[in-house]
């Protein structure tokens, strides 16, 4: 999560909402890819940290299936990102701060664990939650 927080800081430096993500290999020790929000930098509404990290991890593996991989992200994924995580077959989603307004991994919705879907990653929430939330709060206080 600390590496994801560093990524989130990069997003904030670029004027974007400070969310950072890291994809770990199945062994849990190798970083396959990182990402941070780049919507403002690229003008791409899909340039969320999770989507970028998943795309880069798939490119690193040479395969779209991220079976066995873990995504670590500073903020609970939204519905778009939750859908991407299900589609990429990530095995585990670890997040810091809950997103009561748009979260789709247990807060507002629970897309990633919807029993109607063919893949349901394990979800671990609240890792360094205070640090993750503080970064977001500080960012929005200056807006």
Short mmCIF file of N, CA, C and O in Angstrom, two decimals:
data_model
loop_
_atom_site.label_atom_id
_atom_site.label_comp_id
_atom_site.label_asym_id
_atom_site.label_seq_id
_atom_site.Cartn_x
_atom_site.Cartn_y
_atom_site.Cartn_z
N UNK A 1 0.83 -1.20 0.00
CA UNK A 1 0.00 0.00 0.00
C UNK A 1 0.87 1.26 0.00
O UNK A 1 0.48 2.27 -0.57
N UNK A 2 2.03 1.15 0.60
CA UNK A 2 2.90 2.34 0.62
C UNK A 2 3.32 2.75 -0.79
O UNK A 2 3.39 3.94 -1.10
N UNK A 3 3.58 1.79 -1.66
CA UNK A 3 3.91 2.10 -3.05
C UNK A 3 2.70 2.72 -3.76
O UNK A 3 2.85 3.65 -4.55
N UNK A 4 1.51 2.24 -3.46
CA UNK A 4 0.30 2.82 -4.04
C UNK A 4 0.12 4.26 -3.56
O UNK A 4 -0.31 5.13 -4.33
N UNK A 5 0.47 4.54 -2.32
CA UNK A 5 0.41 5.91 -1.81
C UNK A 5 1.39 6.83 -2.54
O UNK A 5 1.07 7.99 -2.82
N UNK A 6 2.56 6.32 -2.87
CA UNK A 6 3.53 7.09 -3.66
C UNK A 6 2.92 7.42 -5.02
O UNK A 6 3.01 8.55 -5.50
N UNK A 7 2.29 6.43 -5.64
CA UNK A 7 1.62 6.65 -6.93
C UNK A 7 0.51 7.70 -6.79
O UNK A 7 0.35 8.55 -7.66
N UNK A 8 -0.24 7.62 -5.72
CA UNK A 8 -1.31 8.60 -5.49
C UNK A 8 -0.74 10.01 -5.40
O UNK A 8 -1.33 10.96 -5.93
N UNK A 9 0.39 10.14 -4.76
CA UNK A 9 1.06 11.44 -4.68
C UNK A 9 1.42 11.97 -6.07
O UNK A 9 1.32 13.18 -6.32
N UNK A 10 1.80 11.08 -6.97
CA UNK A 10 2.11 11.50 -8.35
C UNK A 10 0.87 12.04 -9.05
O UNK A 10 0.96 12.99 -9.84
N UNK A 11 -0.27 11.43 -8.76
CA UNK A 11 -1.52 11.93 -9.35
C UNK A 11 -1.79 13.35 -8.87
O UNK A 11 -2.12 14.23 -9.67
N UNK A 12 -1.64 13.56 -7.59
CA UNK A 12 -1.90 14.89 -7.01
C UNK A 12 -0.95 15.93 -7.60
O UNK A 12 -1.37 17.06 -7.89
N UNK A 13 0.31 15.56 -7.80
CA UNK A 13 1.27 16.49 -8.39
C UNK A 13 0.83 16.92 -9.78
O UNK A 13 1.12 18.04 -10.20
N UNK A 14 0.13 16.05 -10.49
CA UNK A 14 -0.37 16.36 -11.82
C UNK A 14 -1.75 16.99 -11.81
O UNK A 14 -2.36 17.16 -12.86
N UNK A 15 -2.26 17.31 -10.63
CA UNK A 15 -3.57 17.96 -10.52
C UNK A 15 -4.74 17.00 -10.56
O UNK A 15 -5.89 17.41 -10.70
N UNK A 16 -4.46 15.71 -10.42
CA UNK A 16 -5.53 14.71 -10.46
C UNK A 16 -5.85 14.20 -9.07
O UNK A 16 -5.03 14.33 -8.15
N UNK A 17 -7.01 13.62 -8.92
CA UNK A 17 -7.42 13.05 -7.64
C UNK A 17 -6.38 12.01 -7.24
O UNK A 17 -6.04 11.13 -8.03
N UNK A 18 -5.83 12.12 -6.03
CA UNK A 18 -4.73 11.25 -5.61
C UNK A 18 -5.15 9.81 -5.30
O UNK A 18 -5.43 9.45 -4.16
N UNK A 19 -5.19 9.00 -6.35
CA UNK A 19 -5.44 7.58 -6.21
C UNK A 19 -4.29 6.86 -6.90
O UNK A 19 -3.94 7.20 -8.03
N UNK A 20 -3.73 5.87 -6.22
CA UNK A 20 -2.64 5.09 -6.78
C UNK A 20 -2.92 3.62 -6.67
O UNK A 20 -3.64 3.18 -5.76
N UNK A 21 -2.37 2.84 -7.60
CA UNK A 21 -2.61 1.40 -7.63
C UNK A 21 -1.33 0.66 -8.00
O UNK A 21 -0.47 1.19 -8.71
N UNK A 22 -1.26 -0.57 -7.53
CA UNK A 22 -0.14 -1.47 -7.80
C UNK A 22 -0.71 -2.85 -8.06
O UNK A 22 -1.62 -3.29 -7.36
N UNK A 23 -0.18 -3.55 -9.07
CA UNK A 23 -0.55 -4.94 -9.31
C UNK A 23 0.65 -5.81 -8.94
O UNK A 23 1.75 -5.60 -9.44
N UNK A 24 0.40 -6.76 -8.04
CA UNK A 24 1.42 -7.69 -7.60
C UNK A 24 1.24 -9.03 -8.31
O UNK A 24 0.12 -9.47 -8.56
N UNK A 25 2.35 -9.68 -8.60
CA UNK A 25 2.33 -11.00 -9.25
C UNK A 25 1.74 -12.03 -8.30
O UNK A 25 1.58 -11.77 -7.10
N UNK A 26 1.45 -13.22 -8.80
CA UNK A 26 0.89 -14.27 -7.94
C UNK A 26 1.73 -14.61 -6.71
O UNK A 26 1.19 -15.00 -5.68
N UNK A 27 3.05 -14.40 -6.78
CA UNK A 27 3.87 -14.68 -5.61
C UNK A 27 3.72 -13.61 -4.53
O UNK A 27 4.19 -13.76 -3.41
N UNK A 28 3.07 -12.49 -4.88
CA UNK A 28 2.79 -11.43 -3.92
C UNK A 28 3.96 -10.53 -3.60
O UNK A 28 3.84 -9.61 -2.80
N UNK A 29 5.10 -10.76 -4.23
CA UNK A 29 6.27 -9.96 -3.91
C UNK A 29 6.78 -9.13 -5.09
O UNK A 29 7.50 -8.16 -4.89
N UNK A 30 6.42 -9.51 -6.29
CA UNK A 30 6.90 -8.81 -7.48
C UNK A 30 5.86 -7.81 -7.97
O UNK A 30 4.70 -8.17 -8.17
N UNK A 31 6.28 -6.58 -8.15
CA UNK A 31 5.39 -5.55 -8.70
C UNK A 31 5.38 -5.69 -10.21
O UNK A 31 6.41 -5.56 -10.87
N UNK A 32 4.21 -5.99 -10.75
CA UNK A 32 4.05 -6.10 -12.20
C UNK A 32 3.82 -4.75 -12.85
O UNK A 32 4.29 -4.50 -13.96
N UNK A 33 3.06 -3.89 -12.16
CA UNK A 33 2.72 -2.59 -12.75
C UNK A 33 2.20 -1.65 -11.68
O UNK A 33 1.74 -2.09 -10.62
N UNK A 34 2.29 -0.38 -11.98
CA UNK A 34 1.74 0.65 -11.11
C UNK A 34 0.90 1.60 -11.96
O UNK A 34 0.99 1.59 -13.18
N UNK A 35 0.11 2.40 -11.29
CA UNK A 35 -0.68 3.41 -11.98
C UNK A 35 -1.21 4.42 -11.01
O UNK A 35 -1.32 4.14 -9.82
N UNK A 36 -1.51 5.58 -11.51
CA UNK A 36 -2.18 6.61 -10.72
C UNK A 36 -3.17 7.32 -11.64
O UNK A 36 -3.06 7.23 -12.86
N UNK A 37 -4.12 8.00 -11.05
CA UNK A 37 -5.11 8.70 -11.85
C UNK A 37 -4.42 9.65 -12.83
O UNK A 37 -3.51 10.40 -12.44
N UNK A 38 -4.85 9.59 -14.09
CA UNK A 38 -4.28 10.46 -15.13
C UNK A 38 -5.38 11.10 -15.98
O UNK A 38 -5.15 11.46 -17.12
N UNK A 39 -6.57 11.23 -15.41
CA UNK A 39 -7.67 11.80 -16.19
C UNK A 39 -7.38 13.23 -16.62
O UNK A 39 -7.62 13.60 -17.77
N UNK A 40 -6.89 14.04 -15.70
CA UNK A 40 -6.59 15.44 -16.03
C UNK A 40 -5.41 15.52 -17.00
O UNK A 40 -5.44 16.31 -17.93
N UNK A 41 -4.41 14.68 -16.79
CA UNK A 41 -3.21 14.72 -17.64
C UNK A 41 -3.50 14.27 -19.07
O UNK A 41 -2.89 14.78 -20.01
N UNK A 42 -4.41 13.31 -19.22
CA UNK A 42 -4.64 12.73 -20.54
C UNK A 42 -5.97 13.13 -21.17
O UNK A 42 -6.17 12.90 -22.36
N UNK A 43 -6.90 13.65 -20.37
CA UNK A 43 -8.23 13.95 -20.88
C UNK A 43 -9.04 12.69 -21.12
O UNK A 43 -10.06 12.73 -21.80
N UNK A 44 -8.61 11.58 -20.53
CA UNK A 44 -9.26 10.28 -20.71
C UNK A 44 -10.07 9.95 -19.46
O UNK A 44 -9.50 9.76 -18.39
N UNK A 45 -11.41 9.88 -19.58
CA UNK A 45 -12.22 9.60 -18.40
C UNK A 45 -12.01 8.21 -17.83
O UNK A 45 -12.39 7.95 -16.69
N UNK A 46 -11.40 7.31 -18.60
CA UNK A 46 -11.15 5.95 -18.09
C UNK A 46 -9.76 5.81 -17.48
O UNK A 46 -9.39 4.71 -17.06
N UNK A 47 -9.00 6.87 -17.40
CA UNK A 47 -7.62 6.80 -16.90
C UNK A 47 -7.58 6.80 -15.38
O UNK A 47 -6.89 7.61 -14.76
N UNK A 48 -8.30 5.86 -14.79
CA UNK A 48 -8.25 5.66 -13.34
C UNK A 48 -7.02 4.81 -13.02
O UNK A 48 -6.56 4.01 -13.84
N UNK A 49 -6.52 4.95 -11.82
CA UNK A 49 -5.31 4.25 -11.38
C UNK A 49 -5.42 2.74 -11.60
O UNK A 49 -4.49 2.10 -12.10
N UNK A 50 -6.57 2.16 -11.23
CA UNK A 50 -6.74 0.71 -11.33
C UNK A 50 -6.71 0.23 -12.78
O UNK A 50 -6.06 -0.76 -13.11
N UNK A 51 -7.41 0.95 -13.65
CA UNK A 51 -7.48 0.56 -15.06
C UNK A 51 -6.08 0.63 -15.68
O UNK A 51 -5.66 -0.28 -16.39
N UNK A 52 -5.36 1.69 -15.40
CA UNK A 52 -4.01 1.84 -15.95
C UNK A 52 -3.07 0.75 -15.43
O UNK A 52 -2.30 0.16 -16.19
N UNK A 53 -3.14 0.46 -14.14
CA UNK A 53 -2.28 -0.57 -13.56
C UNK A 53 -2.61 -1.95 -14.14
O UNK A 53 -1.71 -2.73 -14.44
N UNK A 54 -3.90 -2.24 -14.31
CA UNK A 54 -4.32 -3.53 -14.87
C UNK A 54 -3.85 -3.65 -16.33
O UNK A 54 -3.34 -4.69 -16.74
N UNK A 55 -4.01 -2.59 -17.10
CA UNK A 55 -3.54 -2.62 -18.49
C UNK A 55 -2.04 -2.88 -18.56
O UNK A 55 -1.57 -3.68 -19.38
N UNK A 56 -1.29 -2.20 -17.72
CA UNK A 56 0.17 -2.35 -17.72
C UNK A 56 0.59 -3.73 -17.24
O UNK A 56 1.56 -4.30 -17.75
N UNK A 57 -0.12 -4.27 -16.26
CA UNK A 57 0.19 -5.62 -15.77
C UNK A 57 -0.07 -6.66 -16.85
O UNK A 57 0.72 -7.59 -17.04
N UNK A 58 -1.18 -6.51 -17.55
CA UNK A 58 -1.49 -7.44 -18.64
C UNK A 58 -0.42 -7.37 -19.72
O UNK A 58 0.01 -8.40 -20.25
N UNK A 59 0.03 -6.17 -20.03
CA UNK A 59 1.09 -6.02 -21.03
C UNK A 59 2.39 -6.67 -20.55
O UNK A 59 3.08 -7.34 -21.32
N UNK A 60 2.70 -6.52 -19.26
CA UNK A 60 3.91 -7.12 -18.70
C UNK A 60 3.85 -8.64 -18.75
O UNK A 60 4.87 -9.30 -19.01
N UNK A 61 2.67 -9.19 -18.50
CA UNK A 61 2.50 -10.64 -18.53
C UNK A 61 2.29 -11.18 -19.93
O UNK A 61 2.45 -12.38 -20.17
N UNK A 62 1.87 -10.33 -20.83
CA UNK A 62 1.57 -10.77 -22.19
C UNK A 62 0.27 -11.54 -22.27
O UNK A 62 0.06 -12.35 -23.17
N UNK A 63 -0.62 -11.26 -21.32
CA UNK A 63 -1.91 -11.96 -21.25
C UNK A 63 -2.91 -11.09 -20.50
O UNK A 63 -2.55 -10.42 -19.53
N UNK A 64 -4.18 -11.15 -20.91
CA UNK A 64 -5.19 -10.33 -20.25
C UNK A 64 -5.64 -10.90 -18.92
O UNK A 64 -6.14 -10.18 -18.06
N UNK A 65 -5.47 -12.20 -18.73
CA UNK A 65 -5.88 -12.82 -17.46
C UNK A 65 -4.82 -12.57 -16.39
O UNK A 65 -3.68 -12.99 -16.54
N UNK A 66 -5.22 -11.93 -15.32
CA UNK A 66 -4.30 -11.65 -14.22
C UNK A 66 -4.55 -12.61 -13.06
O UNK A 66 -4.51 -12.24 -11.89
N UNK A 67 -4.78 -13.86 -13.40
CA UNK A 67 -5.06 -14.89 -12.42
C UNK A 67 -3.94 -14.97 -11.40
O UNK A 67 -2.77 -15.00 -11.76
N UNK A 68 -4.32 -14.97 -10.14
CA UNK A 68 -3.34 -15.06 -9.05
C UNK A 68 -2.81 -13.71 -8.62
O UNK A 68 -2.17 -13.61 -7.57
N UNK A 69 -3.07 -12.67 -9.37
CA UNK A 69 -2.52 -11.34 -9.07
C UNK A 69 -3.37 -10.61 -8.03
O UNK A 69 -4.55 -10.90 -7.84
N UNK A 70 -2.74 -9.64 -7.39
CA UNK A 70 -3.39 -8.79 -6.40
C UNK A 70 -3.30 -7.35 -6.86
O UNK A 70 -2.23 -6.90 -7.26
N UNK A 71 -4.41 -6.64 -6.80
CA UNK A 71 -4.42 -5.20 -7.04
C UNK A 71 -4.51 -4.51 -5.69
O UNK A 71 -5.40 -4.82 -4.89
N UNK A 72 -3.60 -3.59 -5.45
CA UNK A 72 -3.60 -2.78 -4.23
C UNK A 72 -3.88 -1.36 -4.66
O UNK A 72 -3.20 -0.83 -5.55
N UNK A 73 -4.89 -0.73 -4.05
CA UNK A 73 -5.28 0.62 -4.47
C UNK A 73 -5.66 1.44 -3.23
O UNK A 73 -6.18 0.91 -2.26
N UNK A 74 -5.38 2.73 -3.30
CA UNK A 74 -5.59 3.58 -2.14
C UNK A 74 -7.05 3.90 -1.85
O UNK A 74 -7.39 4.23 -0.72
N UNK A 75 -7.90 3.82 -2.87
CA UNK A 75 -9.33 4.13 -2.70
C UNK A 75 -10.16 2.98 -3.26
O UNK A 75 -9.82 2.41 -4.30
N UNK A 76 -11.23 2.67 -2.61
CA UNK A 76 -12.14 1.62 -3.06
C UNK A 76 -12.50 1.84 -4.53
O UNK A 76 -12.88 2.95 -4.93
N UNK A 77 -12.40 0.81 -5.36
CA UNK A 77 -12.70 0.96 -6.79
C UNK A 77 -14.15 1.37 -7.06
O UNK A 77 -15.07 0.97 -6.36
N UNK A 78 -14.31 2.17 -8.13
CA UNK A 78 -15.63 2.56 -8.61
C UNK A 78 -16.22 1.42 -9.44
O UNK A 78 -15.58 0.39 -9.63
N UNK A 79 -17.41 1.61 -9.97
CA UNK A 79 -18.03 0.54 -10.76
C UNK A 79 -17.24 0.20 -12.01
O UNK A 79 -17.11 -0.97 -12.36
N UNK A 80 -16.70 1.20 -12.69
CA UNK A 80 -15.90 0.92 -13.89
C UNK A 80 -14.68 0.07 -13.54
O UNK A 80 -14.40 -0.93 -14.20
N UNK A 81 -13.98 0.48 -12.51
CA UNK A 81 -12.76 -0.24 -12.12
C UNK A 81 -13.09 -1.62 -11.55
O UNK A 81 -12.38 -2.59 -11.84
N UNK A 82 -14.16 -1.72 -10.80
CA UNK A 82 -14.57 -3.02 -10.28
C UNK A 82 -14.87 -3.98 -11.43
O UNK A 82 -14.48 -5.15 -11.39
N UNK A 83 -15.55 -3.49 -12.46
CA UNK A 83 -15.83 -4.32 -13.62
C UNK A 83 -14.55 -4.75 -14.31
O UNK A 83 -14.41 -5.91 -14.72
N UNK A 84 -13.59 -3.84 -14.43
CA UNK A 84 -12.31 -4.19 -15.05
C UNK A 84 -11.57 -5.24 -14.23
O UNK A 84 -10.93 -6.14 -14.79
N UNK A 85 -11.69 -5.17 -12.93
CA UNK A 85 -11.01 -6.15 -12.06
C UNK A 85 -11.63 -7.53 -12.20
O UNK A 85 -10.93 -8.54 -12.24
N UNK A 86 -12.95 -7.57 -12.30
CA UNK A 86 -13.63 -8.85 -12.52
C UNK A 86 -13.23 -9.41 -13.89
O UNK A 86 -12.87 -10.58 -14.01
N UNK A 87 -13.26 -8.57 -14.91
CA UNK A 87 -12.95 -9.02 -16.26
C UNK A 87 -11.50 -9.47 -16.42
O UNK A 87 -11.21 -10.36 -17.21
N UNK A 88 -10.59 -8.87 -15.66
CA UNK A 88 -9.18 -9.24 -15.76
C UNK A 88 -8.82 -10.46 -14.91
O UNK A 88 -7.69 -10.92 -14.97
N UNK A 89 -9.77 -10.93 -14.13
CA UNK A 89 -9.59 -12.13 -13.30
C UNK A 89 -8.58 -11.95 -12.18
O UNK A 89 -7.92 -12.90 -11.74
N UNK A 90 -8.43 -10.71 -11.70
CA UNK A 90 -7.59 -10.46 -10.53
C UNK A 90 -8.13 -11.30 -9.37
O UNK A 90 -9.35 -11.37 -9.18
N UNK A 91 -7.26 -11.93 -8.62
CA UNK A 91 -7.72 -12.78 -7.52
C UNK A 91 -8.03 -12.03 -6.23
O UNK A 91 -8.84 -12.48 -5.43
N UNK A 92 -7.35 -10.89 -6.03
CA UNK A 92 -7.49 -10.20 -4.76
C UNK A 92 -7.45 -8.70 -5.00
O UNK A 92 -6.63 -8.21 -5.78
N UNK A 93 -8.32 -7.99 -4.29
CA UNK A 93 -8.34 -6.52 -4.32
C UNK A 93 -8.13 -6.04 -2.90
O UNK A 93 -8.88 -6.40 -1.99
N UNK A 94 -7.10 -5.25 -2.71
CA UNK A 94 -6.77 -4.68 -1.41
C UNK A 94 -6.91 -3.17 -1.54
O UNK A 94 -6.28 -2.58 -2.43
N UNK A 95 -7.73 -2.55 -0.69
CA UNK A 95 -7.85 -1.10 -0.79
C UNK A 95 -7.77 -0.44 0.57
O UNK A 95 -7.97 -1.08 1.60
N UNK A 96 -7.46 0.85 0.53
CA UNK A 96 -7.30 1.63 1.75
C UNK A 96 -8.59 2.27 2.19
O UNK A 96 -9.34 1.73 3.01
N UNK A 97 -8.89 3.44 1.63
CA UNK A 97 -10.06 4.22 2.05
C UNK A 97 -11.33 3.74 1.36
O UNK A 97 -11.32 3.42 0.17
N UNK A 98 -12.42 3.71 2.12
CA UNK A 98 -13.73 3.40 1.54
C UNK A 98 -14.23 4.62 0.78
O UNK A 98 -13.90 5.74 1.12
N UNK A 99 -15.05 4.37 -0.23
CA UNK A 99 -15.67 5.45 -1.00
C UNK A 99 -17.18 5.29 -0.88
O UNK A 99 -17.80 4.57 -1.66
N UNK A 100 -17.74 5.96 0.10
CA UNK A 100 -19.17 5.83 0.40
C UNK A 100 -20.06 6.38 -0.72
O UNK A 100 -21.22 6.03 -0.81
N UNK A 101 -19.51 7.24 -1.57
CA UNK A 101 -20.31 7.86 -2.64
C UNK A 101 -20.26 7.09 -3.95
O UNK A 101 -21.18 7.19 -4.75
N UNK A 102 -19.16 6.34 -4.19
CA UNK A 102 -19.02 5.69 -5.49
C UNK A 102 -18.34 4.33 -5.41
O UNK A 102 -18.02 3.75 -6.44
N UNK A 103 -18.11 3.82 -4.21
CA UNK A 103 -17.39 2.55 -4.06
C UNK A 103 -18.17 1.35 -4.55
O UNK A 103 -19.38 1.25 -4.32
N UNK A 104 -17.48 0.44 -5.23
CA UNK A 104 -18.13 -0.75 -5.78
C UNK A 104 -17.45 -2.04 -5.34
O UNK A 104 -17.44 -3.03 -6.04
N UNK A 105 -16.86 -1.97 -4.13
CA UNK A 105 -16.24 -3.16 -3.55
C UNK A 105 -16.67 -3.33 -2.10
O UNK A 105 -15.89 -3.71 -1.24
N UNK A 106 -17.94 -2.96 -1.85
CA UNK A 106 -18.48 -3.16 -0.52
C UNK A 106 -19.20 -1.98 0.09
O UNK A 106 -20.01 -2.15 0.98
N UNK A 107 -18.93 -0.76 -0.37
CA UNK A 107 -19.57 0.42 0.22
C UNK A 107 -20.95 0.65 -0.37
O UNK A 107 -21.95 0.19 0.16
N UNK A 108 -20.98 1.35 -1.49
CA UNK A 108 -22.25 1.66 -2.14
C UNK A 108 -22.77 0.45 -2.92
O UNK A 108 -23.94 0.11 -2.86
N UNK A 109 -21.88 -0.18 -3.65
CA UNK A 109 -22.18 -1.41 -4.40
C UNK A 109 -21.14 -2.46 -4.03
O UNK A 109 -20.15 -2.15 -3.37
N UNK A 110 -21.35 -3.68 -4.50
CA UNK A 110 -20.35 -4.73 -4.31
C UNK A 110 -20.22 -5.53 -5.60
O UNK A 110 -20.48 -6.73 -5.64
N UNK A 111 -19.82 -4.83 -6.64
CA UNK A 111 -19.69 -5.44 -7.97
C UNK A 111 -18.71 -6.60 -7.95
O UNK A 111 -18.98 -7.65 -8.53
N UNK A 112 -17.58 -6.43 -7.29
CA UNK A 112 -16.53 -7.45 -7.35
C UNK A 112 -16.93 -8.78 -6.71
O UNK A 112 -16.38 -9.81 -7.06
N UNK A 113 -17.90 -8.75 -5.81
CA UNK A 113 -18.31 -9.99 -5.16
C UNK A 113 -19.75 -10.39 -5.50
O UNK A 113 -20.36 -11.19 -4.78
N UNK A 114 -20.27 -9.85 -6.57
CA UNK A 114 -21.63 -10.17 -7.00
C UNK A 114 -21.69 -11.64 -7.41
O UNK A 114 -21.00 -12.07 -8.32
N UNK A 115 -22.53 -12.41 -6.75
CA UNK A 115 -22.61 -13.85 -6.98
C UNK A 115 -23.10 -14.23 -8.38
O UNK A 115 -22.94 -15.35 -8.81
N UNK A 116 -23.67 -13.26 -9.09
CA UNK A 116 -24.14 -13.53 -10.46
C UNK A 116 -22.99 -13.54 -11.47
O UNK A 116 -23.17 -13.98 -12.59
N UNK A 117 -21.85 -13.05 -11.07
CA UNK A 117 -20.70 -12.99 -11.99
C UNK A 117 -19.87 -14.26 -11.90
O UNK A 117 -19.88 -14.95 -10.88
N UNK A 118 -19.12 -14.52 -12.96
CA UNK A 118 -18.33 -15.75 -13.01
C UNK A 118 -17.01 -15.67 -12.26
O UNK A 118 -16.35 -16.68 -12.06
N UNK A 119 -16.60 -14.49 -11.85
CA UNK A 119 -15.35 -14.34 -11.12
C UNK A 119 -15.56 -13.35 -9.98
O UNK A 119 -16.12 -12.27 -10.19
N UNK A 120 -15.14 -13.72 -8.80
CA UNK A 120 -15.30 -12.87 -7.62
C UNK A 120 -13.99 -12.83 -6.83
O UNK A 120 -13.66 -13.76 -6.11
N UNK A 121 -13.24 -11.74 -6.96
CA UNK A 121 -11.99 -11.63 -6.22
C UNK A 121 -12.23 -11.48 -4.72
O UNK A 121 -13.28 -11.01 -4.28
N UNK A 122 -11.26 -11.91 -3.97
CA UNK A 122 -11.24 -11.66 -2.53
C UNK A 122 -11.05 -10.16 -2.33
O UNK A 122 -10.32 -9.52 -3.10
N UNK A 123 -11.68 -9.59 -1.32
CA UNK A 123 -11.54 -8.16 -1.03
C UNK A 123 -11.01 -7.99 0.39
O UNK A 123 -11.53 -8.57 1.33
N UNK A 124 -9.96 -7.19 0.49
CA UNK A 124 -9.39 -6.81 1.79
C UNK A 124 -9.46 -5.30 1.85
O UNK A 124 -8.88 -4.61 1.01
N UNK A 125 -10.17 -4.77 2.82
CA UNK A 125 -10.34 -3.32 2.89
C UNK A 125 -9.71 -2.74 4.14
O UNK A 125 -9.43 -3.45 5.11
N UNK A 126 -9.42 -1.45 4.08
CA UNK A 126 -8.96 -0.72 5.25
C UNK A 126 -7.47 -0.73 5.51
O UNK A 126 -7.02 -0.30 6.57
N UNK A 127 -6.67 -1.15 4.54
CA UNK A 127 -5.21 -1.17 4.72
C UNK A 127 -4.67 0.25 4.63
O UNK A 127 -4.86 0.92 3.61
N UNK A 128 -4.07 0.73 5.70
CA UNK A 128 -3.59 2.11 5.79
C UNK A 128 -4.69 3.10 5.42
O UNK A 128 -4.44 4.12 4.77
N UNK A 129 -5.90 2.79 5.84
CA UNK A 129 -7.07 3.59 5.48
C UNK A 129 -6.93 5.05 5.87
O UNK A 129 -7.30 5.94 5.09
N UNK A 130 -6.40 5.34 7.06
CA UNK A 130 -6.27 6.73 7.49
C UNK A 130 -5.31 7.50 6.61
O UNK A 130 -5.58 8.65 6.23
N UNK A 131 -4.19 6.89 6.25
CA UNK A 131 -3.22 7.55 5.37
C UNK A 131 -3.83 7.81 4.00
O UNK A 131 -3.64 8.88 3.41
N UNK A 132 -4.54 6.82 3.48
CA UNK A 132 -5.17 6.96 2.16
C UNK A 132 -6.25 8.04 2.18
O UNK A 132 -6.32 8.88 1.27
N UNK A 133 -7.07 8.06 3.21
CA UNK A 133 -8.14 9.05 3.32
C UNK A 133 -7.57 10.45 3.51
O UNK A 133 -8.08 11.42 2.94
N UNK A 134 -6.52 10.57 4.30
CA UNK A 134 -5.91 11.87 4.56
C UNK A 134 -5.39 12.51 3.27
O UNK A 134 -5.56 13.70 3.04
N UNK A 135 -4.79 11.70 2.42
CA UNK A 135 -4.29 12.21 1.14
C UNK A 135 -5.43 12.81 0.31
O UNK A 135 -5.29 13.89 -0.26
N UNK A 136 -6.55 12.12 0.27
CA UNK A 136 -7.72 12.61 -0.47
C UNK A 136 -8.30 13.86 0.18
O UNK A 136 -8.61 14.84 -0.51
N UNK A 137 -8.45 13.84 1.50
CA UNK A 137 -9.00 14.99 2.22
C UNK A 137 -8.14 16.22 2.01
O UNK A 137 -8.66 17.31 1.72
N UNK A 138 -6.83 16.07 2.12
CA UNK A 138 -5.93 17.21 1.92
C UNK A 138 -6.03 17.76 0.51
O UNK A 138 -6.03 18.97 0.30
N UNK A 139 -6.15 16.87 -0.47
CA UNK A 139 -6.27 17.29 -1.87
C UNK A 139 -7.54 18.11 -2.07
O UNK A 139 -7.50 19.20 -2.66
N UNK A 140 -8.66 17.62 -1.58
CA UNK A 140 -9.92 18.31 -1.82
C UNK A 140 -10.07 19.57 -0.99
O UNK A 140 -10.83 20.48 -1.37
N UNK A 141 -9.36 19.70 0.10
CA UNK A 141 -9.41 20.94 0.89
C UNK A 141 -8.80 22.11 0.12
O UNK A 141 -9.17 23.26 0.37
N UNK A 142 -7.88 21.81 -0.77
CA UNK A 142 -7.23 22.87 -1.54
C UNK A 142 -8.00 23.21 -2.81
O UNK A 142 -7.61 24.10 -3.55
N UNK A 143 -9.09 22.53 -3.08
CA UNK A 143 -9.87 22.75 -4.30
C UNK A 143 -11.00 23.71 -4.04
O UNK A 143 -11.63 23.81 -3.10
#
